[in-house]
Amino acid sequence: MITAAVSSKGTRHTLTMRGHAGGIDRAEIPCAACGTRPDDWGNLVCAAASALGQSLLAYLQMDCQGAEKLQSHARDGDLRVTCTGGADVAAAFRLTETGLRQLAATYPEDIHIKNEKEQ
């Protein structure tokens, strides 16, 4: 299961994602190998969550004029992005969180979004 959290404190925003979607057997299959069969849905969720997180990071690194103090840590099954900035940075994190929440609503067995009390 993927566990994700987005938090904001003033102008500092953080996205943390850990884990893999799907069962233990499916964790061995790379996310890029996802298919359309029900057994592969966990990998599809994993790929979608990864795409959202990596897109946020790429936007902050390359295109966001207001991004300051960007820090990131990314490796298999673990992504953390922290950035300070204005409205553009806040909007990018909100957009990413919205996508993750939509995944969690559709695939609750594969992704959990932590709320403020759980963080």
mmCIF file of C-alpha atoms in Angstrom, residues 8-48:
data_model
loop_
_atom_site.group_PDB
_atom_site.id
_atom_site.type_symbol
_atom_site.label_atom_id
_atom_site.label_comp_id
_atom_site.label_asym_id
_atom_site.label_seq_id
_atom_site.Cartn_x
_atom_site.Cartn_y
_atom_site.Cartn_z
ATOM 1 C CA SER A 8 1.499 22.982 4.368
ATOM 2 C CA LYS A 9 2.802 25.289 7.063
ATOM 3 C CA GLY A 10 2.831 28.873 5.898
ATOM 4 C CA THR A 11 4.764 28.942 2.631
ATOM 5 C CA ARG A 12 6.456 25.550 3.217
ATOM 6 C CA HIS A 13 4.829 22.558 1.516
ATOM 7 C CA THR A 14 5.743 18.871 1.745
ATOM 8 C CA LEU A 15 4.670 15.744 -0.125
ATOM 9 C CA THR A 16 5.670 12.370 1.307
ATOM 10 C CA MET A 17 4.850 9.054 -0.373
ATOM 11 C CA ARG A 18 6.011 5.633 0.773
ATOM 12 C CA GLY A 19 5.307 2.075 -0.253
ATOM 13 C CA HIS A 20 3.969 0.268 -3.284
ATOM 14 C CA ALA A 21 0.421 -0.430 -4.375
ATOM 15 C CA GLY A 22 -0.794 -3.967 -4.792
ATOM 16 C CA GLY A 23 0.071 -7.153 -3.007
ATOM 17 C CA ILE A 24 3.491 -8.543 -2.204
ATOM 18 C CA ASP A 25 3.582 -10.519 -5.466
ATOM 19 C CA ARG A 26 2.865 -7.407 -7.494
ATOM 20 C CA ALA A 27 5.548 -5.370 -5.693
ATOM 21 C CA GLU A 28 8.101 -7.333 -7.723
ATOM 22 C CA ILE A 29 6.706 -6.002 -11.018
ATOM 23 C CA PRO A 30 7.969 -2.549 -12.018
ATOM 24 C CA CYS A 31 5.262 0.126 -12.136
ATOM 25 C CA ALA A 32 6.012 0.716 -15.808
ATOM 26 C CA ALA A 33 4.901 -2.851 -16.507
ATOM 27 C CA CYS A 34 1.303 -2.196 -15.438
ATOM 28 C CA GLY A 35 -1.467 -3.630 -17.532
ATOM 29 C CA THR A 36 -5.236 -3.506 -17.617
ATOM 30 C CA ARG A 37 -6.064 -6.822 -15.943
ATOM 31 C CA PRO A 38 -7.535 -6.645 -12.404
ATOM 32 C CA ASP A 39 -4.418 -8.296 -10.961
ATOM 33 C CA ASP A 40 -2.345 -5.403 -12.309
ATOM 34 C CA TRP A 41 -4.494 -2.552 -10.955
ATOM 35 C CA GLY A 42 -2.172 -2.102 -7.986
ATOM 36 C CA ASN A 43 0.680 -1.467 -10.387
ATOM 37 C CA LEU A 44 -1.467 0.986 -12.330
ATOM 38 C CA VAL A 45 -2.126 2.887 -9.093
ATOM 39 C CA CYS A 46 1.577 2.776 -8.280
ATOM 40 C CA ALA A 47 2.432 4.187 -11.692
ATOM 41 C CA ALA A 48 -0.199 6.918 -11.385
#
